[in-house]
């Protein structure tokens, strides 16, 4: 299999603080991989080690078939796009001038500016000065800047944190389209909905350890108690285990006309996280 | 170094320069001073006043400009995005130095035109000016990288302007010949530059070169201090 990211037994320490512990993971080409974890769990550290900004302590890293020593070369940098959790734009310059700089640094035709601004829905604002933009608009400009050279691999550190739902949806839509065109995406988030809606594979990161890793739906099913919950009109809550031999009981309940609502109790990713780590994602 | 990337950074920074009021005001100060001196002294303008203007341009325009540009990229975190692009650190530094150089040369030329002081330039002074430019650029880079924010960088620049920019003025303090304060200020780059103009001293030129090396080492130190995230 063709892995874009291949990490083996990676650890990273800052002095005495061990931020990442024995991480092993593979990201195949075309996947959207999400690191889900609360503040301080090591998300930024993980991304920075992969982008070549931080040196690992032990283990092996290979990204886009390049070894760690090559991760600081212009060749590697031209192939990846990085949107970090504290990226910024030149506030006094226009959207266009900000992107023009990126085009020239990456050797991209200036015609791409209109194309990408079309994509992030900012084409009518291109002459606007960045300091006059809203937070969501700035984030979309930064995303455009990260994408304009058509990277093979995209690193996004909490790309939608502190944005309103409308802007989050816009950004998710752009990322999905991009992924359909073949870009592999590695993102971090502390938002379980983002991980559930967007990712093909989620790693639950806590205290520098990937506790579990799978497709978000699989993670949820695995931790499901595998029960139907039936709420009746008279307020009773009946739990029925999801097994073939119980189908008769369910049929009877439905036939009796007592059923108000019926649902499976698959947990959210947040609940899975809490169950696995004992820690709430939000805190 | 990649010319295309250097020019891209130059273009971005020069646009930004003209939109940044705290930078754009700096070349205006020595130009106003030139106009003032021109009105004050009818035909003979004392040499040290001319070199005070030159010192103000080097410290207040060259060093200040590059220092603020570096510190701001650091503070606002745009430097990280630049470093994650295929541009090298050298591309970034050279692009910014070009902006500082263009603004320095423009300011010097305008002041020269106003004060009519071409006669002070001999070959040693011209070479010395190029070396001084290099010294003040490196000094600005060093402070810009050393400081954590634009605000702290602006504080550090004050003594730089007074000590390195105004060094020819210390002759006026009437300290006796050979007093250590005089010796020190006499051997700062702008004072040395004045000596090249007074007597075509090659020794002064060598001393300026030593200053360039010192500034280079300082810039390198600041760079290394900055390089690692952990
Ligand atoms: N430069 C540093 N020096 C020392 N320790 C650090 C440094 N950067 C991060 N750490 C520590 O490493 C651990 C992981 O931090 P990291 O920034 O990777 O977390 P994160 O998951 O990105 O958090 P957040 O959601 O708040 O961004 C934390 O314990 C943090 O204190
Ligand atoms: Mg982080």
Short mmCIF file of C-alpha atoms and ligand atoms in Angstrom, two decimals:
data_model
loop_
_atom_site.label_atom_id
_atom_site.label_comp_id
_atom_site.label_asym_id
_atom_site.label_seq_id
_atom_site.Cartn_x
_atom_site.Cartn_y
_atom_site.Cartn_z
CA UNK A 1 0.00 0.00 0.00
CA UNK A 2 1.07 3.52 -0.80
CA UNK A 3 1.48 5.45 2.43
CA UNK A 4 1.85 9.21 2.36
CA UNK A 5 2.76 9.32 6.03
CA UNK A 6 4.51 6.45 7.73
CA UNK A 7 5.41 6.84 11.39
CA UNK A 8 7.00 4.15 13.48
CA UNK A 9 7.43 4.31 17.23
CA UNK A 10 7.79 8.06 17.25
CA UNK A 11 8.50 9.89 20.49
CA UNK A 12 9.12 13.54 21.12
CA UNK A 13 10.20 15.22 24.35
CA UNK A 14 10.66 18.84 25.30
CA UNK A 15 13.22 18.58 28.07
CA UNK A 16 11.48 16.44 30.65
CA UNK A 17 8.01 16.70 29.14
CA UNK A 18 7.26 13.81 26.86
CA UNK A 19 4.76 15.22 24.37
CA UNK A 20 4.47 12.18 22.07
CA UNK A 21 4.91 8.57 23.13
CA UNK A 22 5.59 5.65 20.79
CA UNK A 23 3.29 6.73 18.02
CA UNK A 24 2.89 4.35 15.11
CA UNK A 25 0.54 5.27 12.32
CA UNK A 26 0.16 5.14 8.56
CA UNK A 27 -1.85 7.46 6.39
CA UNK A 28 -2.67 6.14 2.92
CA UNK A 29 -2.86 8.45 -0.08
CA UNK A 30 -6.18 10.24 -0.41
CA UNK A 31 -7.23 9.85 3.21
CA UNK A 32 -8.47 12.52 5.58
CA UNK A 33 -6.82 11.65 8.86
CA UNK A 34 -7.85 13.41 12.04
CA UNK A 35 -6.05 13.67 15.36
CA UNK A 36 -8.71 14.23 17.99
CA UNK A 37 -7.55 15.35 21.38
CA UNK A 38 -7.96 17.99 24.09
CA UNK A 39 -5.60 20.89 24.68
CA UNK A 40 -2.07 19.77 25.50
CA UNK A 41 -2.51 16.25 24.13
CA UNK A 42 0.29 16.73 21.56
CA UNK A 43 -1.57 17.60 18.34
CA UNK A 44 0.58 20.58 17.38
CA UNK A 45 3.74 18.71 18.32
CA UNK A 46 2.71 15.83 16.05
CA UNK A 47 2.05 18.14 13.11
CA UNK A 48 5.25 20.12 13.61
CA UNK A 49 7.33 16.95 13.64
CA UNK A 50 5.77 15.94 10.33
CA UNK A 51 6.25 19.34 8.72
CA UNK A 52 9.92 19.36 9.66
CA UNK A 53 9.62 22.21 12.16
CA UNK A 54 10.51 20.02 15.11
CA UNK A 55 13.03 17.22 15.38
CA UNK A 56 11.77 13.95 16.78
CA UNK A 57 13.45 12.40 19.81
CA UNK A 58 13.27 8.75 18.74
CA UNK A 59 11.52 6.64 16.12
CA UNK A 60 11.11 6.81 12.37
CA UNK A 61 9.23 9.22 10.16
CA UNK A 62 8.69 9.08 6.46
CA UNK A 63 6.49 11.60 4.67
CA UNK A 64 5.88 11.56 0.91
CA UNK A 65 8.64 8.96 0.70
CA UNK A 66 11.11 11.36 2.27
CA UNK A 67 13.13 10.68 5.39
CA UNK A 68 13.21 13.12 8.29
CA UNK A 69 16.42 14.81 7.11
CA UNK A 70 14.71 15.83 3.88
CA UNK A 71 11.75 17.45 5.59
CA UNK A 72 13.43 20.84 5.74
CA UNK A 73 14.25 20.98 2.02
CA UNK A 74 12.49 23.35 -0.41
CA UNK A 75 11.54 20.26 -2.40
CA UNK A 76 9.46 18.92 0.49
CA UNK A 77 8.05 22.31 1.39
CA UNK A 78 6.81 22.78 -2.17
CA UNK A 79 4.80 19.57 -1.90
CA UNK A 80 3.03 20.24 1.37
CA UNK A 81 0.64 22.90 2.60
CA UNK A 82 0.60 23.94 6.25
CA UNK A 83 -2.09 25.85 8.06
CA UNK A 84 -1.00 26.13 11.66
CA UNK A 85 -3.05 27.03 14.70
CA UNK A 86 -1.54 30.50 14.79
CA UNK A 87 -1.01 31.26 11.10
CA UNK A 88 -1.45 34.88 10.10
CA UNK A 89 -1.68 37.13 7.07
CA UNK A 90 -0.10 40.49 6.25
CA UNK A 91 -2.76 42.73 7.74
CA UNK A 92 -1.91 45.89 5.81
CA UNK A 93 -1.95 44.20 2.42
CA UNK A 94 -4.91 43.14 0.31
CA UNK A 95 -6.04 39.54 -0.10
CA UNK A 96 -4.64 39.66 -3.61
CA UNK A 97 -1.21 40.91 -2.52
CA UNK A 98 -1.01 38.27 0.20
CA UNK A 99 -1.69 35.53 -2.32
CA UNK A 100 0.59 37.11 -4.90
CA UNK A 101 3.52 36.65 -2.52
CA UNK A 102 2.66 32.98 -2.09
CA UNK A 103 2.39 32.47 -5.85
CA UNK A 104 5.83 33.94 -6.38
CA UNK A 105 7.41 31.95 -3.56
CA UNK A 106 5.97 28.69 -4.89
CA UNK A 107 6.44 29.53 -8.56
CA UNK A 108 2.72 29.42 -9.31
CA UNK A 109 1.01 31.44 -12.06
CA UNK A 110 -0.84 34.53 -10.78
CA UNK A 111 -3.92 33.29 -12.65
CA UNK A 112 -4.38 30.73 -9.89
CA UNK A 113 -5.34 33.51 -7.47
CA UNK A 114 -8.77 33.99 -9.06
CA UNK A 115 -9.35 30.25 -9.29
CA UNK A 116 -8.61 29.66 -5.63
CA UNK A 117 -10.55 32.73 -4.47
CA UNK A 118 -13.51 31.45 -6.44
CA UNK A 119 -13.22 28.20 -4.55
CA UNK A 120 -13.15 29.79 -1.10
CA UNK A 121 -15.88 32.21 -2.09
CA UNK A 122 -13.87 35.40 -1.75
CA UNK A 123 -13.46 36.49 -5.35
CA UNK A 124 -15.43 39.72 -4.85
CA UNK A 125 -13.24 40.70 -1.89
CA UNK A 126 -9.85 40.24 -3.44
CA UNK A 127 -8.92 43.92 -3.32
CA UNK A 128 -9.92 44.21 0.33
CA UNK A 129 -7.26 44.87 2.94
CA UNK A 130 -6.88 41.92 5.31
CA UNK A 131 -7.28 43.99 8.48
CA UNK A 132 -10.87 44.74 7.38
CA UNK A 133 -11.88 41.08 7.04
CA UNK A 134 -13.87 38.97 9.47
CA UNK A 135 -12.25 36.05 11.26
CA UNK A 136 -13.95 33.48 9.04
CA UNK A 137 -12.87 35.33 5.89
CA UNK A 138 -9.27 35.48 7.12
CA UNK A 139 -9.32 31.77 7.79
CA UNK A 140 -10.54 31.15 4.24
CA UNK A 141 -7.81 33.40 2.83
CA UNK A 142 -5.24 31.41 4.81
CA UNK A 143 -6.74 28.20 3.52
CA UNK A 144 -6.51 29.58 -0.02
CA UNK A 145 -2.88 30.47 0.61
CA UNK A 146 -2.22 26.95 1.86
CA UNK A 147 -3.85 25.40 -1.22
CA UNK A 148 -2.78 27.64 -4.06
CA UNK A 149 0.25 25.55 -5.04
CA UNK A 150 -1.85 22.36 -5.09
CA UNK A 151 0.02 20.47 -2.38
CA UNK A 152 -0.04 16.66 -2.34
CA UNK A 153 -0.39 16.67 1.41
CA UNK A 154 -2.13 19.18 3.60
CA UNK A 155 -1.48 19.74 7.32
CA UNK A 156 -4.21 21.61 9.16
CA UNK A 157 -3.80 22.35 12.86
CA UNK A 158 -7.28 23.03 14.25
CA UNK A 159 -8.49 24.61 11.00
CA UNK A 160 -11.91 25.63 12.27
CA UNK A 161 -11.44 26.33 15.96
CA UNK A 162 -13.17 29.53 17.05
CA UNK A 163 -15.18 29.84 13.83
CA UNK A 164 -18.96 30.04 13.63
CA UNK A 165 -20.88 27.03 12.24
CA UNK A 166 -21.48 28.70 8.86
CA UNK A 167 -17.79 29.20 8.23
CA UNK A 168 -16.98 25.75 9.55
CA UNK A 169 -19.36 24.22 7.01
CA UNK A 170 -17.81 26.26 4.19
CA UNK A 171 -14.34 25.11 5.12
CA UNK A 172 -15.41 21.48 5.44
CA UNK A 173 -16.98 21.64 2.01
CA UNK A 174 -13.77 23.02 0.49
CA UNK A 175 -11.73 20.32 2.20
CA UNK A 176 -14.02 17.55 0.95
CA UNK A 177 -13.81 18.81 -2.62
CA UNK A 178 -10.08 19.02 -2.36
CA UNK A 179 -9.88 15.53 -0.97
CA UNK A 180 -12.00 14.23 -3.84
CA UNK A 181 -9.42 15.69 -6.19
CA UNK A 182 -6.82 13.52 -4.49
CA UNK A 183 -5.20 15.62 -1.75
CA UNK A 184 -4.32 13.74 1.41
CA UNK A 185 -5.24 15.71 4.53
CA UNK A 186 -3.80 15.40 8.02
CA UNK A 187 -5.68 17.54 10.49
CA UNK A 188 -5.95 18.03 14.20
CA UNK A 189 -9.05 19.02 16.06
CA UNK A 190 -10.61 19.04 19.49
CA UNK A 191 -14.05 19.08 17.92
CA UNK A 192 -15.70 15.67 17.74
CA UNK A 193 -18.20 16.73 15.08
CA UNK A 194 -15.37 17.79 12.82
CA UNK A 195 -13.66 14.45 13.30
CA UNK A 196 -16.90 12.52 12.74
CA UNK A 197 -18.06 14.44 9.67
CA UNK A 198 -14.81 14.90 7.86
CA UNK A 199 -12.34 12.14 8.62
CA UNK A 200 -11.83 8.69 7.13
CA UNK A 201 -9.72 7.75 10.10
CA UNK A 202 -9.50 9.30 13.55
CA UNK A 203 -6.76 8.85 16.12
CA UNK A 204 -7.77 9.59 19.70
CA UNK A 205 -4.76 11.38 21.11
CA UNK A 206 -4.39 11.79 24.84
CA UNK A 207 -1.23 12.55 26.82
CA UNK A 208 0.89 11.95 23.73
CA UNK A 209 -0.48 8.47 23.12
CA UNK A 210 -2.84 7.43 20.34
CA UNK A 211 -5.33 5.52 22.47
CA UNK A 212 -7.43 4.20 19.60
CA UNK A 213 -7.51 4.70 15.88
CA UNK A 214 -10.18 3.77 13.35
CA UNK A 215 -12.94 5.08 11.11
CA UNK A 216 -15.10 7.37 13.28
CA UNK A 217 -18.20 5.19 12.80
CA UNK A 218 -16.28 2.05 13.72
CA UNK A 219 -14.99 3.72 16.86
CA UNK A 220 -18.53 4.56 17.80
CA UNK A 221 -19.96 1.08 17.06
CA UNK A 222 -17.16 -0.58 18.95
CA UNK A 223 -18.04 1.34 22.06
CA UNK A 224 -21.73 1.00 21.60
CA UNK A 225 -23.43 -1.10 24.30
CA UNK A 226 -25.27 -2.60 21.37
CA UNK A 227 -28.72 -1.83 22.69
CA UNK A 228 -31.92 -0.48 21.24
CA UNK A 229 -33.56 2.06 23.40
CA UNK A 230 -37.31 2.24 23.10
CA UNK A 231 -39.21 5.13 24.56
CA UNK A 232 -42.91 4.50 25.06
CA UNK A 233 -45.80 6.95 25.11
CA UNK A 234 -46.22 6.42 28.83
CA UNK A 235 -42.61 7.46 29.44
CA UNK A 236 -41.05 4.06 29.96
CA UNK A 237 -37.53 3.41 28.65
CA UNK A 238 -36.97 -0.13 27.50
CA UNK A 239 -33.49 -1.37 26.61
CA UNK A 240 -33.25 -4.30 24.25
CA UNK A 241 -30.01 -5.90 23.25
CA UNK A 242 -29.41 -5.80 19.51
CA UNK A 243 -29.51 -9.55 18.77
CA UNK A 244 -31.51 -11.64 16.25
CA UNK A 245 -33.36 -13.53 18.98
CA UNK A 246 -34.78 -10.25 20.30
CA UNK A 247 -36.47 -9.33 17.03
CA UNK A 248 -39.74 -10.83 18.22
CA UNK A 249 -39.79 -8.60 21.27
CA UNK A 250 -39.24 -5.54 19.11
CA UNK A 251 -41.98 -6.55 16.70
CA UNK A 252 -44.40 -6.99 19.58
CA UNK A 253 -43.60 -3.58 20.98
CA UNK A 254 -44.19 -1.91 17.63
CA UNK A 255 -47.41 -3.83 17.07
CA UNK A 256 -48.70 -2.82 20.52
CA UNK A 257 -48.58 0.82 19.41
CA UNK A 258 -46.77 1.91 22.60
CA UNK A 259 -43.57 3.02 20.86
CA UNK A 260 -42.92 6.73 20.78
CA UNK A 261 -39.27 6.69 19.69
CA UNK A 262 -36.65 4.06 19.09
CA UNK A 263 -32.92 4.47 18.67
CA UNK A 264 -29.60 2.77 19.00
CA UNK A 265 -27.33 4.15 21.69
CA UNK A 266 -24.13 4.53 19.61
CA UNK A 267 -22.01 7.05 21.48
CA UNK A 268 -20.64 10.23 19.95
CA UNK A 269 -16.86 10.41 19.46
CA UNK A 270 -16.77 12.70 22.47
CA UNK A 271 -18.37 9.99 24.57
CA UNK A 272 -15.98 7.41 23.16
CA UNK A 273 -13.10 9.67 24.07
CA UNK A 274 -14.40 10.08 27.60
CA UNK A 275 -14.83 6.33 27.93
CA UNK A 276 -11.35 5.53 26.66
CA UNK A 277 -9.39 8.24 28.46
CA UNK A 278 -11.60 9.31 31.32
CA UNK A 279 -11.14 12.84 30.07
CA UNK A 280 -13.68 15.20 28.55
CA UNK A 281 -12.62 16.59 25.15
CA UNK A 282 -13.78 20.07 25.95
CA UNK A 283 -11.79 20.63 29.12
CA UNK B 1 19.60 32.07 -2.69
CA UNK B 2 16.80 32.33 -5.22
CA UNK B 3 16.44 35.70 -7.00
CA UNK B 4 12.78 35.25 -7.77
CA UNK B 5 11.92 34.59 -4.14
CA UNK B 6 14.12 37.44 -2.91
CA UNK B 7 12.29 39.81 -5.25
CA UNK B 8 8.91 38.47 -4.14
CA UNK B 9 9.79 39.28 -0.53
CA UNK B 10 11.19 42.65 -1.55
CA UNK B 11 7.98 43.52 -3.40
CA UNK B 12 5.80 42.48 -0.48
CA UNK B 13 7.90 44.39 2.07
CA UNK B 14 8.15 47.58 0.07
CA UNK B 15 4.36 47.65 -0.32
CA UNK B 16 4.04 47.02 3.37
CA UNK B 17 6.60 49.74 4.16
CA UNK B 18 4.49 52.44 2.53
CA UNK B 19 1.42 51.30 4.47
CA UNK B 20 3.19 51.26 7.82
CA UNK B 21 3.10 54.73 9.38
CA UNK B 22 5.69 53.89 12.03
CA UNK B 23 8.19 53.08 9.27
CA UNK B 24 7.31 55.76 6.76
CA UNK B 25 7.87 58.51 9.30
CA UNK B 26 11.53 57.56 9.81
CA UNK B 27 13.02 58.86 6.51
CA UNK B 28 11.13 62.12 7.03
CA UNK B 29 13.08 62.99 10.20
CA UNK B 30 16.59 63.31 8.67
CA UNK B 31 15.15 65.05 5.62
CA UNK B 32 13.53 67.68 7.83
CA UNK B 33 16.76 68.02 9.76
CA UNK B 34 18.59 68.61 6.47
CA UNK B 35 16.12 71.35 5.56
CA UNK B 36 16.55 72.86 9.03
CA UNK B 37 20.37 72.83 8.91
CA UNK B 38 20.27 74.24 5.42
CA UNK B 39 18.30 77.21 6.69
CA UNK B 40 20.38 77.53 9.86
CA UNK B 41 23.82 77.58 8.28
CA UNK B 42 23.95 79.86 5.27
CA UNK B 43 26.95 78.68 3.30
CA UNK B 44 29.21 76.66 5.58
CA UNK B 45 27.68 73.56 7.10
CA UNK B 46 29.91 71.93 9.76
CA UNK B 47 31.00 68.41 8.82
CA UNK B 48 29.69 66.79 12.00
CA UNK B 49 26.14 68.03 11.35
CA UNK B 50 26.21 66.30 7.98
CA UNK B 51 27.42 63.10 9.60
CA UNK B 52 24.73 63.34 12.25
CA UNK B 53 22.22 63.32 9.43
CA UNK B 54 23.99 60.38 7.83
CA UNK B 55 24.05 58.61 11.22
CA UNK B 56 20.35 59.25 11.66
CA UNK B 57 19.64 57.75 8.28
CA UNK B 58 21.68 54.62 9.05
CA UNK B 59 20.28 54.09 12.53
CA UNK B 60 16.78 55.47 12.09
CA UNK B 61 16.06 54.26 8.58
CA UNK B 62 18.35 51.31 7.80
CA UNK B 63 18.47 49.54 11.17
CA UNK B 64 15.01 50.58 12.30
CA UNK B 65 13.32 49.55 9.06
CA UNK B 66 14.77 46.05 8.89
CA UNK B 67 14.45 45.56 12.61
CA UNK B 68 10.73 46.39 12.68
CA UNK B 69 10.09 44.26 9.61
CA UNK B 70 11.79 41.24 11.20
CA UNK B 71 10.24 41.71 14.64
CA UNK B 72 6.79 42.11 13.14
CA UNK B 73 7.06 38.93 11.07
CA UNK B 74 8.06 37.14 14.26
CA UNK B 75 5.42 38.67 16.48
CA UNK B 76 2.57 38.16 14.01
CA UNK B 77 3.80 34.67 13.14
CA UNK B 78 3.98 35.34 9.41
CA UNK B 79 7.66 34.38 9.57
CA UNK B 80 6.63 30.80 10.23
CA UNK B 81 4.58 30.69 7.03
CA UNK B 82 7.52 32.15 5.10
CA UNK B 83 9.82 29.54 6.60
CA UNK B 84 7.39 26.78 5.62
CA UNK B 85 7.47 27.97 2.01
CA UNK B 86 10.34 27.04 -0.31
CA UNK B 87 11.97 30.40 0.51
CA UNK B 88 15.15 30.11 2.57
CA UNK B 89 16.01 32.30 5.52
CA UNK B 90 18.64 33.99 3.37
CA UNK B 91 16.01 34.84 0.72
CA UNK B 92 13.91 36.48 3.43
CA UNK B 93 16.80 38.46 4.93
CA UNK B 94 18.12 39.62 1.57
CA UNK B 95 14.65 40.68 0.39
CA UNK B 96 14.21 42.80 3.50
CA UNK B 97 17.74 44.20 3.31
CA UNK B 98 16.96 45.39 -0.21
CA UNK B 99 14.00 47.37 1.10
CA UNK B 100 16.19 48.91 3.82
CA UNK B 101 18.87 49.70 1.24
CA UNK B 102 16.47 51.37 -1.18
CA UNK B 103 14.97 53.52 1.57
CA UNK B 104 18.43 54.42 2.92
CA UNK B 105 19.79 55.44 -0.46
CA UNK B 106 16.67 57.47 -1.25
CA UNK B 107 16.80 59.30 2.08
CA UNK B 108 20.53 59.96 1.77
CA UNK B 109 20.14 61.26 -1.77
CA UNK B 110 17.35 63.63 -0.83
CA UNK B 111 19.29 64.93 2.19
CA UNK B 112 22.38 65.30 -0.02
CA UNK B 113 20.45 67.32 -2.56
CA UNK B 114 19.09 69.62 0.12
CA UNK B 115 22.43 70.19 1.88
CA UNK B 116 24.54 70.09 -1.21
CA UNK B 117 27.25 68.03 0.50
CA UNK B 118 28.73 65.92 -2.31
CA UNK B 119 32.20 67.29 -1.55
CA UNK B 120 32.48 65.24 1.63
CA UNK B 121 32.69 62.01 -0.36
CA UNK B 122 36.07 60.63 -1.34
CA UNK B 123 36.68 57.03 -2.35
CA UNK B 124 37.24 55.94 1.28
CA UNK B 125 34.01 57.58 2.37
CA UNK B 126 32.06 55.88 -0.42
CA UNK B 127 33.49 52.47 0.51
CA UNK B 128 32.96 53.28 4.19
CA UNK B 129 29.31 54.16 3.51
CA UNK B 130 28.72 50.80 1.86
CA UNK B 131 30.32 49.03 4.82
CA UNK B 132 28.33 51.14 7.28
CA UNK B 133 25.13 50.25 5.43
CA UNK B 134 26.05 46.60 5.87
CA UNK B 135 26.81 47.17 9.55
CA UNK B 136 23.47 48.83 10.24
CA UNK B 137 21.56 46.21 8.25
CA UNK B 138 23.17 43.40 10.26
CA UNK B 139 22.60 45.27 13.50
CA UNK B 140 18.92 45.70 12.59
CA UNK B 141 18.55 42.02 11.72
CA UNK B 142 20.23 41.04 14.98
CA UNK B 143 17.95 43.19 17.12
CA UNK B 144 14.85 42.26 15.11
CA UNK B 145 15.53 38.58 15.72
CA UNK B 146 16.61 39.09 19.31
CA UNK B 147 13.53 41.06 20.36
CA UNK B 148 10.35 39.16 21.13
CA UNK B 149 7.99 41.81 19.79
CA UNK B 150 7.83 45.05 17.86
CA UNK B 151 7.40 46.92 21.14
CA UNK B 152 10.64 45.58 22.67
CA UNK B 153 12.49 46.11 19.38
CA UNK B 154 11.39 49.75 19.41
CA UNK B 155 12.85 50.12 22.87
CA UNK B 156 16.19 48.56 21.88
CA UNK B 157 16.52 50.89 18.89
CA UNK B 158 16.60 54.04 21.05
CA UNK B 159 20.11 53.57 22.47
CA UNK B 160 21.22 52.36 19.03
CA UNK B 161 20.11 55.62 17.43
CA UNK B 162 21.79 57.64 20.17
CA UNK B 163 25.03 55.72 20.40
CA UNK B 164 25.64 54.57 16.85
CA UNK B 165 23.67 57.22 14.98
CA UNK B 166 24.75 60.34 16.89
CA UNK B 167 28.35 59.32 17.63
CA UNK B 168 29.96 62.32 15.82
CA UNK B 169 28.14 64.64 18.22
CA UNK B 170 30.07 63.44 21.26
CA UNK B 171 33.03 65.50 20.13
CA UNK B 172 31.00 68.49 21.19
CA UNK B 173 30.78 67.48 24.81
CA UNK B 174 34.10 69.16 25.47
CA UNK B 175 35.74 66.17 27.16
CA UNK B 176 39.53 66.38 27.12
CA UNK B 177 41.43 64.67 24.33
CA UNK B 178 41.96 60.95 25.05
CA UNK B 179 39.14 60.65 27.59
CA UNK B 180 37.87 57.07 27.26
CA UNK B 181 34.34 58.20 26.35
CA UNK B 182 35.78 60.17 23.48
CA UNK B 183 37.91 57.25 22.37
CA UNK B 184 34.93 54.93 22.29
CA UNK B 185 32.66 57.28 20.39
CA UNK B 186 35.48 58.17 18.05
CA UNK B 187 35.69 54.55 17.01
CA UNK B 188 32.02 53.93 16.31
CA UNK B 189 31.18 53.41 12.63
CA UNK B 190 29.69 56.83 11.83
CA UNK B 191 32.57 58.68 13.53
CA UNK B 192 35.01 56.51 11.61
CA UNK B 193 33.12 57.34 8.44
CA UNK B 194 33.58 61.03 9.25
CA UNK B 195 37.33 60.45 9.61
CA UNK B 196 37.48 58.93 6.13
CA UNK B 197 35.96 62.13 4.83
CA UNK B 198 38.30 64.37 6.89
CA UNK B 199 41.60 62.77 5.97
CA UNK B 200 40.97 59.78 3.66
CA UNK B 201 41.94 57.38 6.45
CA UNK B 202 42.21 53.73 5.37
CA UNK B 203 42.64 52.69 8.98
CA UNK B 204 39.13 53.96 9.70
CA UNK B 205 37.86 51.79 6.87
CA UNK B 206 39.49 48.71 8.40
CA UNK B 207 37.87 49.53 11.75
CA UNK B 208 34.45 49.82 10.10
CA UNK B 209 35.04 46.38 8.58
CA UNK B 210 35.66 45.02 12.07
CA UNK B 211 32.33 46.53 13.14
CA UNK B 212 30.67 44.72 10.24
CA UNK B 213 32.12 41.42 11.45
CA UNK B 214 30.92 42.10 15.00
CA UNK B 215 27.41 42.92 13.73
CA UNK B 216 27.44 39.78 11.62
CA UNK B 217 28.30 37.64 14.65
CA UNK B 218 25.53 39.31 16.63
CA UNK B 219 23.00 38.65 13.85
CA UNK B 220 24.16 35.03 13.68
CA UNK B 221 23.79 34.67 17.44
CA UNK B 222 20.25 36.02 17.34
CA UNK B 223 19.43 33.74 14.43
CA UNK B 224 20.62 30.64 16.27
CA UNK B 225 18.78 31.66 19.40
CA UNK B 226 15.62 31.81 17.30
CA UNK B 227 16.02 28.77 15.18
CA UNK B 228 14.68 26.08 17.46
CA UNK B 229 11.14 25.78 18.63
CA UNK B 230 12.03 23.49 21.49
N1 LIG C 1 8.03 24.53 23.04
C1 LIG C 1 7.66 23.73 24.06
N2 LIG C 1 8.44 23.58 25.13
C2 LIG C 1 8.09 22.77 26.15
N3 LIG C 1 6.95 22.07 26.19
C3 LIG C 1 6.11 22.19 25.16
C4 LIG C 1 6.41 23.02 24.04
N4 LIG C 1 5.40 22.93 23.16
C5 LIG C 1 4.50 22.09 23.70
N5 LIG C 1 4.91 21.63 24.89
C6 LIG C 1 4.20 20.65 25.77
O1 LIG C 1 3.91 19.49 25.01
C7 LIG C 1 2.61 19.01 25.26
C8 LIG C 1 1.80 18.96 23.96
O2 LIG C 1 1.61 20.27 23.46
P1 LIG C 1 0.93 20.59 22.08
O3 LIG C 1 1.09 22.03 21.81
O4 LIG C 1 1.45 19.65 21.06
O5 LIG C 1 -0.59 20.25 22.39
P2 LIG C 1 -1.89 20.50 21.52
O6 LIG C 1 -2.62 19.22 21.48
O7 LIG C 1 -1.53 21.11 20.22
O8 LIG C 1 -2.70 21.54 22.39
P3 LIG C 1 -3.70 22.72 21.93
O9 LIG C 1 -5.01 22.06 21.60
O10 LIG C 1 -3.81 23.56 23.16
O11 LIG C 1 -3.08 23.42 20.77
C9 LIG C 1 2.02 19.95 26.31
O12 LIG C 1 2.19 19.34 27.55
C10 LIG C 1 2.85 21.19 26.21
O13 LIG C 1 2.93 21.83 27.44
MG1 LIG C 2 -2.05 22.94 19.26
#
